[in-house]
Amino acid sequence: MTRLEVAIAWRYLRSRRGSQLLSLISIIAMGGVVVGVSALILVLGVMNGLQKDLRDKILIGSPDLRVLTVGDDLTMTDWQTTLKKVRAQPGVVSAEPFVLKDALIAKKGNDYAEPVKVVGMPASTTGAADVTQIRQYARSGNFTFTPPSGDTLRAIVIGQRMAERLNAWPGDVVGLATAPGRLALSNALGGFVPLYRNFVITGIFETGMYEYDSGYGYMDLAAAQDLAGLGARVTGIDVRTPDRYQAPIVAQQLATVLGFPYRTVDWQEQNRSLFSALKLEKLAMGVILLLIVLVAAFNIVSTLTMVVTDKTREIGILKAMGMPSASIRRIFLWQGAAIGFVGTALGVALGLVGAWALTRFKLIALDPQVYFIDRLPIQIAISDVLAITAASLGIAMLATLWPARQASRLFPVEAIRHE
């Protein structure tokens, strides 16, 4: 680009009456790009924030990966030896056995019962790294599973919403019924006999995740083994890694080291359908909002086409004075690039400022009792901003090609005679 070409392009962008302000049609074209880019940044930021918030809430009570077995009973017998091998594997921060069992829970003296997923885990010990974050969300009591002094019952910690529905609070006794690990037919009753145990509530937790708060109960590992009728067996081993995104790599290494009949499942595989749906939703929203940028590109095409029509005689004079077609083409390419660049820059700035304001001042408040969050979460990803910027600039540049080509193909004589 020469200084002459830039000067002419800038003149064509300005108002026709000699003002230094941009013409109205140029401002409208830039405005379309600004709206499209800022909307894309804000919406994708909200999608990233919701996905991160949901992922963090899911991983409150879910480990980075689990070591399980294949077979008829899906339980581990010699789990102490396996636990030592798992803890010795590089990339394993901590590991502990667990028991997972479905049961029915009811407050003692009441007929109302609810399904509950019973999780057996070792009682918290000082200095030991937690495999999950569930212990950090105790509202009352703790996860030491220590019954009140003089109480012979075993302890259980339940979620806040389950406690509200059962009207059962710390100190109350609840009964849990579950099918034994190995169903045995009773000849006397002619059917299967469930296991039934009484527990005292020693704690309440609240994570903000409905699934945990309304359907999970935690107890000591030995108590869960007894309730599930597993004896000395466990369901599997929970594992924590230095970084949750390293979980698939560590899982593959553990599967190789342990071999058959062990298998590993990382957190992404456990929730694959949910995260796939969120990823698809983010992609769909991005494509839909990208249409706004495409509409802005049509505005750029129409703007440059109008400029070419309005400046036809001037273009003819320039070509008659010796300006080559390539220079004419670059003049209009510069116009479109300027509109796209300024619109994209303003859109990125507006989107980032809007995201900061929504996060800093909580402009969009949500009811935590309905959405489990008190504000609209936003997380801006640099990769998304770069992709949006590149797409916007690319679309703007493509939109200038046809008007620039039409301007460069004008014949000087016909252009000068143009009315």
Coordinates of C-alpha atoms in Angstrom, one line a residue:
M1 CA 0.0 0.0 0.0
T2 CA 1.3 3.4 -0.9
R3 CA 0.4 6.6 0.9
L4 CA -1.7 7.7 -2.0
E5 CA -3.8 4.5 -1.9
V6 CA -4.3 4.9 1.9
A7 CA -5.2 8.5 1.6
I8 CA -7.8 7.8 -1.1
A9 CA -9.3 4.9 0.8
W10 CA -9.6 7.0 4.0
R11 CA -11.3 9.7 1.9
Y12 CA -13.8 7.3 0.6
L13 CA -14.6 6.1 4.2
R14 CA -15.3 9.7 5.4
S15 CA -18.5 11.6 5.0
R16 CA -19.1 13.3 1.6
R17 CA -19.2 16.8 2.9
G18 CA -15.5 17.0 3.9
S19 CA -16.0 16.0 7.5
Q20 CA -13.4 13.9 9.3
L21 CA -16.1 11.7 10.6
L22 CA -16.8 8.3 9.0
S23 CA -19.8 8.1 6.8
L24 CA -23.0 6.6 8.2
I25 CA -22.9 3.5 6.1
S26 CA -19.4 2.8 7.3
I27 CA -20.4 3.2 10.9
I28 CA -23.4 0.8 10.4
A29 CA -21.1 -1.8 8.8
M30 CA -18.6 -1.5 11.7
G31 CA -21.5 -1.7 14.2
G32 CA -22.6 -5.0 12.8
V33 CA -19.1 -6.4 13.3
V34 CA -19.0 -5.0 16.8
V35 CA -22.3 -6.5 17.9
G36 CA -21.4 -9.9 16.4
V37 CA -18.0 -10.2 17.9
S38 CA -19.0 -9.0 21.4
A39 CA -22.0 -11.3 21.4
L40 CA -19.8 -14.3 20.5
I41 CA -17.3 -13.5 23.2
L42 CA -20.0 -13.1 25.9
V43 CA -22.0 -16.1 25.0
L44 CA -19.0 -18.5 24.6
G45 CA -17.7 -17.1 27.9
V46 CA -21.0 -18.0 29.6
M47 CA -20.9 -21.4 28.1
N48 CA -17.3 -21.9 29.3
G49 CA -18.3 -20.7 32.7
L50 CA -21.3 -22.9 33.0
Q51 CA -19.3 -25.9 31.8
K52 CA -16.5 -25.2 34.3
D53 CA -18.9 -24.7 37.1
L54 CA -20.8 -27.9 36.4
R55 CA -17.5 -29.8 36.0
D56 CA -16.2 -28.5 39.3
K57 CA -19.5 -29.4 41.1
I58 CA -19.5 -32.9 39.6
L59 CA -15.9 -33.5 40.7
I60 CA -16.7 -32.5 44.3
G61 CA -17.8 -36.0 45.1
S62 CA -16.3 -37.8 42.1
P63 CA -12.6 -38.8 41.9
D64 CA -10.3 -38.1 39.0
L65 CA -10.4 -41.8 38.2
R66 CA -11.5 -45.1 39.6
V67 CA -10.0 -48.6 39.5
L68 CA -12.7 -51.2 39.1
T69 CA -12.8 -54.9 38.2
V70 CA -14.7 -57.0 35.6
G71 CA -16.4 -60.2 36.5
D72 CA -19.5 -61.6 38.0
D73 CA -19.6 -59.7 41.4
L74 CA -17.7 -56.5 40.3
T75 CA -15.9 -56.3 43.6
M76 CA -12.3 -56.4 44.7
T77 CA -11.1 -59.1 47.1
D78 CA -7.4 -58.6 47.5
W79 CA -7.7 -54.8 47.3
Q80 CA -4.9 -54.1 49.9
T81 CA -2.3 -55.3 47.4
T82 CA -3.9 -53.5 44.5
L83 CA -4.0 -50.3 46.6
K84 CA -0.3 -50.5 47.2
K85 CA 0.4 -50.9 43.5
V86 CA -1.9 -47.9 42.7
R87 CA -0.2 -45.7 45.2
A88 CA 3.2 -46.6 43.9
Q89 CA 2.3 -45.6 40.3
P90 CA 3.7 -42.2 39.1
G91 CA 1.0 -39.5 38.8
V92 CA -1.0 -40.8 41.7
V93 CA -1.3 -38.2 44.5
S94 CA -3.6 -40.3 46.7
A95 CA -5.8 -43.3 46.6
E96 CA -8.3 -45.0 48.9
P97 CA -10.8 -47.8 48.7
F98 CA -14.5 -47.2 48.4
V99 CA -17.8 -49.0 48.5
L100 CA -20.8 -47.8 46.4
K101 CA -24.3 -49.3 47.1
D102 CA -27.9 -48.3 46.4
A103 CA -30.2 -48.4 49.4
L104 CA -33.4 -47.0 50.9
I105 CA -33.2 -44.6 53.7
A106 CA -36.0 -43.5 56.2
K107 CA -36.0 -41.6 59.4
K108 CA -36.7 -43.9 62.3
G109 CA -40.4 -43.9 63.2
N110 CA -41.5 -42.6 59.8
D111 CA -42.9 -44.5 56.8
Y112 CA -41.5 -42.2 54.1
A113 CA -38.4 -43.6 52.5
E114 CA -36.1 -42.4 49.7
P115 CA -33.4 -44.0 47.5
V116 CA -29.9 -43.1 48.4
K117 CA -26.5 -43.9 47.0
V118 CA -24.3 -45.1 49.9
V119 CA -20.6 -44.3 49.6
G120 CA -18.2 -46.0 52.0
M121 CA -14.9 -44.2 52.5
P122 CA -12.1 -44.2 55.1
A123 CA -12.6 -41.7 57.9
S124 CA -10.7 -38.5 57.4
T125 CA -7.2 -38.5 59.0
T126 CA -4.9 -35.6 59.7
G127 CA -2.3 -35.1 57.0
A128 CA -3.8 -37.5 54.5
A129 CA -4.6 -36.0 51.0
D130 CA -8.3 -36.2 50.2
V131 CA -9.2 -38.1 47.0
T132 CA -12.4 -35.9 46.6
Q133 CA -13.4 -32.5 47.9
I134 CA -16.6 -33.7 49.6
R135 CA -15.2 -33.3 53.1
Q136 CA -14.8 -29.6 52.5
Y137 CA -18.5 -29.1 52.1
A138 CA -19.7 -30.2 55.5
R139 CA -22.2 -27.7 56.9
S140 CA -22.5 -29.3 60.3
G141 CA -20.5 -32.2 61.8
N142 CA -17.7 -33.7 59.9
F143 CA -16.6 -36.8 57.9
T144 CA -14.8 -38.6 60.8
F145 CA -17.9 -40.8 61.2
T146 CA -17.6 -40.6 65.0
P147 CA -21.0 -41.3 66.7
P148 CA -22.0 -39.3 69.8
S149 CA -20.5 -40.3 73.0
G150 CA -22.1 -43.5 74.4
D151 CA -24.0 -44.2 71.1
T152 CA -23.4 -47.7 69.7
L153 CA -24.8 -47.0 66.3
R154 CA -22.6 -46.3 63.3
A155 CA -22.5 -42.8 61.7
I156 CA -23.7 -41.5 58.4
V157 CA -23.4 -38.0 56.7
I158 CA -26.2 -37.0 54.3
G159 CA -26.9 -34.1 52.0
Q160 CA -28.8 -31.0 52.9
R161 CA -31.8 -31.6 50.6
M162 CA -32.2 -35.2 51.7
A163 CA -32.2 -34.0 55.3
E164 CA -34.9 -31.5 54.6
R165 CA -37.1 -34.1 52.9
L166 CA -36.6 -36.7 55.6
N167 CA -36.7 -34.0 58.4
A168 CA -33.6 -35.8 59.8
W169 CA -30.8 -33.8 61.3
P170 CA -27.6 -34.5 63.3
G171 CA -28.5 -36.7 66.2
D172 CA -31.5 -38.4 64.5
V173 CA -31.5 -42.1 63.7
V174 CA -32.2 -43.3 60.2
G175 CA -32.7 -46.8 58.9
L176 CA -31.1 -48.1 55.7
A177 CA -32.2 -51.2 53.7
T178 CA -30.3 -52.7 50.9
A179 CA -30.0 -56.0 49.0
P180 CA -26.9 -58.0 50.2
G181 CA -23.9 -58.3 47.9
R182 CA -24.7 -61.9 47.2
L183 CA -28.5 -62.5 47.1
A184 CA -29.5 -65.6 49.1
L185 CA -32.9 -67.1 48.8
S186 CA -34.6 -67.6 52.2
N187 CA -36.3 -71.0 52.4
A188 CA -38.5 -69.8 55.3
L189 CA -39.7 -66.6 53.6
G190 CA -39.5 -67.9 50.0
G191 CA -37.7 -64.7 48.8
F192 CA -34.7 -62.5 49.2
V193 CA -34.1 -60.9 52.6
P194 CA -32.7 -57.4 52.5
L195 CA -30.1 -56.1 55.0
Y196 CA -31.3 -53.5 57.4
R197 CA -29.1 -51.3 59.6
N198 CA -29.7 -48.2 61.8
F199 CA -27.4 -45.2 61.6
V200 CA -27.1 -42.0 63.5
I201 CA -26.7 -38.8 61.5
T202 CA -23.4 -37.0 62.5
G203 CA -23.2 -34.5 59.7
I204 CA -24.8 -32.6 56.9
F205 CA -23.1 -31.5 53.7
E206 CA -24.2 -29.1 50.9
T207 CA -22.3 -28.9 47.6
G208 CA -24.8 -27.0 45.5
M209 CA -25.1 -30.0 43.2
Y210 CA -28.6 -31.4 43.4
E211 CA -27.6 -35.0 42.7
Y212 CA -25.2 -35.1 45.6
D213 CA -27.3 -33.0 48.1
S214 CA -30.4 -35.0 47.5
G215 CA -29.2 -38.6 46.8
Y216 CA -25.9 -39.4 48.5
G217 CA -25.0 -40.6 51.9
Y218 CA -21.4 -41.1 53.2
M219 CA -20.3 -43.5 55.9
D220 CA -17.2 -45.3 57.2
L221 CA -15.8 -48.0 54.9
A222 CA -16.4 -50.9 57.3
A223 CA -20.0 -49.8 57.9
A224 CA -20.6 -49.7 54.1
Q225 CA -19.1 -53.1 53.7
D226 CA -21.4 -54.5 56.3
L227 CA -24.5 -52.7 54.9
A228 CA -23.7 -54.0 51.4
G229 CA -22.9 -57.5 52.6
L230 CA -19.5 -57.5 51.0
G231 CA -17.5 -58.8 53.9
A232 CA -13.9 -57.7 53.4
R233 CA -14.4 -56.8 49.8
V234 CA -14.7 -53.3 48.3
T235 CA -16.2 -51.8 45.1
G236 CA -13.0 -50.3 43.8
I237 CA -10.3 -47.7 44.4
D238 CA -10.6 -43.9 44.0
V239 CA -7.6 -42.1 42.7
R240 CA -6.5 -38.5 42.7
T241 CA -4.0 -37.1 40.1
P242 CA -2.0 -33.9 40.2
D243 CA -4.2 -32.4 37.4
R244 CA -7.6 -33.7 36.4
Y245 CA -6.6 -33.5 32.8
Q246 CA -3.8 -35.9 33.4
A247 CA -6.4 -38.5 34.6
P248 CA -6.8 -40.3 31.2
I249 CA -3.0 -40.7 30.9
V250 CA -2.7 -42.1 34.5
A251 CA -5.7 -44.3 33.9
Q252 CA -4.1 -45.8 30.9
Q253 CA -0.9 -46.4 32.8
L254 CA -2.7 -48.1 35.7
A255 CA -4.7 -50.3 33.4
T256 CA -1.5 -51.5 31.8
V257 CA 0.3 -52.1 35.1
L258 CA -2.6 -53.8 36.8
G259 CA -3.8 -55.8 33.8
F260 CA -6.8 -58.1 33.8
P261 CA -9.3 -58.2 35.6
Y262 CA -8.9 -54.5 36.5
R263 CA -10.1 -51.6 34.5
T264 CA -9.9 -47.8 34.9
V265 CA -12.6 -45.1 34.3
D266 CA -11.6 -41.4 34.4
W267 CA -13.9 -38.5 35.2
Q268 CA -14.4 -37.6 31.6
E269 CA -15.5 -41.1 30.7
Q270 CA -17.9 -41.3 33.7
N271 CA -19.7 -38.1 32.5
R272 CA -19.0 -38.4 28.7
S273 CA -22.7 -37.9 27.6
L274 CA -23.1 -34.7 29.7
F275 CA -19.9 -33.0 28.6
S276 CA -20.5 -34.1 25.0
A277 CA -23.9 -32.4 25.2
L278 CA -22.4 -29.2 26.6
K279 CA -19.7 -29.2 23.9
L280 CA -22.3 -29.6 21.2
E281 CA -24.4 -26.8 22.7
K282 CA -21.4 -24.5 22.8
L283 CA -20.7 -25.3 19.1
A284 CA -24.3 -24.7 18.1
M285 CA -24.4 -21.3 19.9
G286 CA -21.1 -20.3 18.3
V287 CA -22.3 -21.1 14.8
I288 CA -25.7 -19.3 15.3
L289 CA -24.0 -16.2 16.6
L290 CA -21.4 -16.3 13.9
L291 CA -24.3 -15.6 11.5
I292 CA -24.4 -12.0 13.0
V293 CA -20.9 -11.5 11.7
L294 CA -21.9 -12.9 8.3
V295 CA -24.7 -10.3 8.2
A296 CA -22.2 -7.7 9.1
A297 CA -20.1 -8.9 6.1
F298 CA -23.0 -8.4 3.8
N299 CA -23.2 -4.8 5.2
I300 CA -19.5 -4.4 4.2
V301 CA -20.3 -5.7 0.7
S302 CA -23.2 -3.3 0.3
T303 CA -21.2 -0.4 1.7
L304 CA -18.3 -0.9 -0.7
T305 CA -20.6 -1.5 -3.6
M306 CA -22.3 1.8 -2.9
V307 CA -18.9 3.5 -2.7
V308 CA -17.9 2.0 -6.0
T309 CA -21.1 3.2 -7.6
D310 CA -20.8 6.6 -6.1
K311 CA -17.1 7.0 -7.0
T312 CA -17.2 5.5 -10.5
R313 CA -16.2 8.7 -12.3
E314 CA -13.4 9.3 -9.8
I315 CA -12.1 5.8 -10.4
G316 CA -12.2 6.3 -14.1
I317 CA -10.2 9.6 -13.7
L318 CA -7.6 7.8 -11.5
K319 CA -7.2 5.0 -14.0
A320 CA -7.0 7.5 -16.9
M321 CA -4.2 9.3 -15.0
G322 CA -2.2 6.0 -14.9
M323 CA -3.2 4.3 -11.6
P324 CA -3.1 0.6 -12.2
S325 CA -6.0 -1.8 -11.5
A326 CA -4.1 -3.4 -8.7
S327 CA -3.9 -0.1 -6.8
I328 CA -7.7 0.5 -7.3
R329 CA -8.3 -3.0 -5.9
R330 CA -6.0 -2.4 -2.9
I331 CA -7.9 0.9 -2.1
F332 CA -11.2 -1.0 -1.6
L333 CA -9.5 -3.9 0.1
W334 CA -8.0 -1.4 2.6
Q335 CA -11.5 0.1 3.2
G336 CA -13.0 -3.3 4.0
A337 CA -10.0 -4.3 6.1
A338 CA -10.3 -1.1 8.1
I339 CA -14.0 -1.6 8.7
G340 CA -13.4 -5.2 9.7
F341 CA -10.3 -4.5 11.9
V342 CA -11.9 -1.5 13.8
G343 CA -15.2 -3.4 14.2
T344 CA -13.4 -6.5 15.5
A345 CA -11.2 -4.6 17.8
L346 CA -14.2 -2.7 19.3
G347 CA -16.2 -5.9 19.5
V348 CA -13.4 -7.7 21.4
A349 CA -12.9 -4.8 23.8
L350 CA -16.7 -4.5 24.4
G351 CA -17.0 -8.3 24.9
L352 CA -14.1 -8.4 27.4
V353 CA -15.4 -5.3 29.3
G354 CA -18.9 -6.8 29.4
A355 CA -17.6 -10.1 30.7
W356 CA -15.5 -8.3 33.4
A357 CA -18.5 -6.2 34.4
L358 CA -20.8 -9.2 34.7
T359 CA -18.3 -11.1 36.8
R360 CA -17.2 -8.1 39.0
F361 CA -20.6 -6.5 39.7
K362 CA -22.8 -9.6 39.3
L363 CA -25.2 -7.7 37.0
I364 CA -27.2 -10.8 36.3
A365 CA -28.2 -12.4 39.6
L366 CA -29.6 -15.9 39.8
D367 CA -31.7 -17.6 42.4
P368 CA -29.3 -20.2 44.0
Q369 CA -32.3 -22.3 45.1
V370 CA -33.2 -22.8 41.5
Y371 CA -29.9 -22.7 39.6
F372 CA -27.5 -23.6 42.5
I373 CA -25.4 -20.6 41.6
D374 CA -25.9 -16.9 42.6
R375 CA -24.5 -15.3 39.4
L376 CA -24.0 -16.0 35.8
P377 CA -20.5 -17.7 35.5
I378 CA -18.3 -16.4 32.8
Q379 CA -14.9 -17.7 31.8
I380 CA -13.1 -16.1 28.8
A381 CA -10.8 -18.5 27.0
I382 CA -8.0 -16.9 25.0
S383 CA -8.3 -19.6 22.3
D384 CA -12.0 -18.6 21.8
V385 CA -11.1 -14.9 21.6
L386 CA -8.3 -15.6 19.0
A387 CA -10.6 -17.8 17.0
I388 CA -13.4 -15.2 17.0
T389 CA -10.9 -12.5 16.0
A390 CA -9.5 -14.6 13.2
A391 CA -13.0 -15.5 11.9
S392 CA -14.2 -12.0 12.0
L393 CA -11.2 -10.6 10.2
G394 CA -11.3 -13.4 7.6
I395 CA -15.0 -12.8 6.9
A396 CA -14.4 -9.1 6.6
M397 CA -11.6 -9.6 4.1
L398 CA -13.6 -12.0 2.0
A399 CA -16.5 -9.5 1.9
T400 CA -14.2 -6.9 0.2
L401 CA -13.1 -9.1 -2.6
W402 CA -16.0 -8.8 -5.0
P403 CA -16.5 -5.0 -4.7
A404 CA -12.7 -4.4 -5.0
R405 CA -12.6 -6.6 -8.1
Q406 CA -15.6 -4.8 -9.7
A407 CA -13.9 -1.4 -9.1
S408 CA -10.6 -2.6 -10.6
R409 CA -12.3 -3.8 -13.8
L410 CA -13.9 -0.5 -14.7
F411 CA -12.9 1.0 -18.0
P412 CA -11.7 4.6 -17.7
V413 CA -13.8 6.0 -20.6
E414 CA -17.0 4.3 -19.5
A415 CA -16.3 5.2 -15.9
I416 CA -15.8 8.9 -16.7
R417 CA -19.0 9.0 -18.8
H418 CA -20.9 7.3 -15.9
E419 CA -23.9 9.4 -14.6

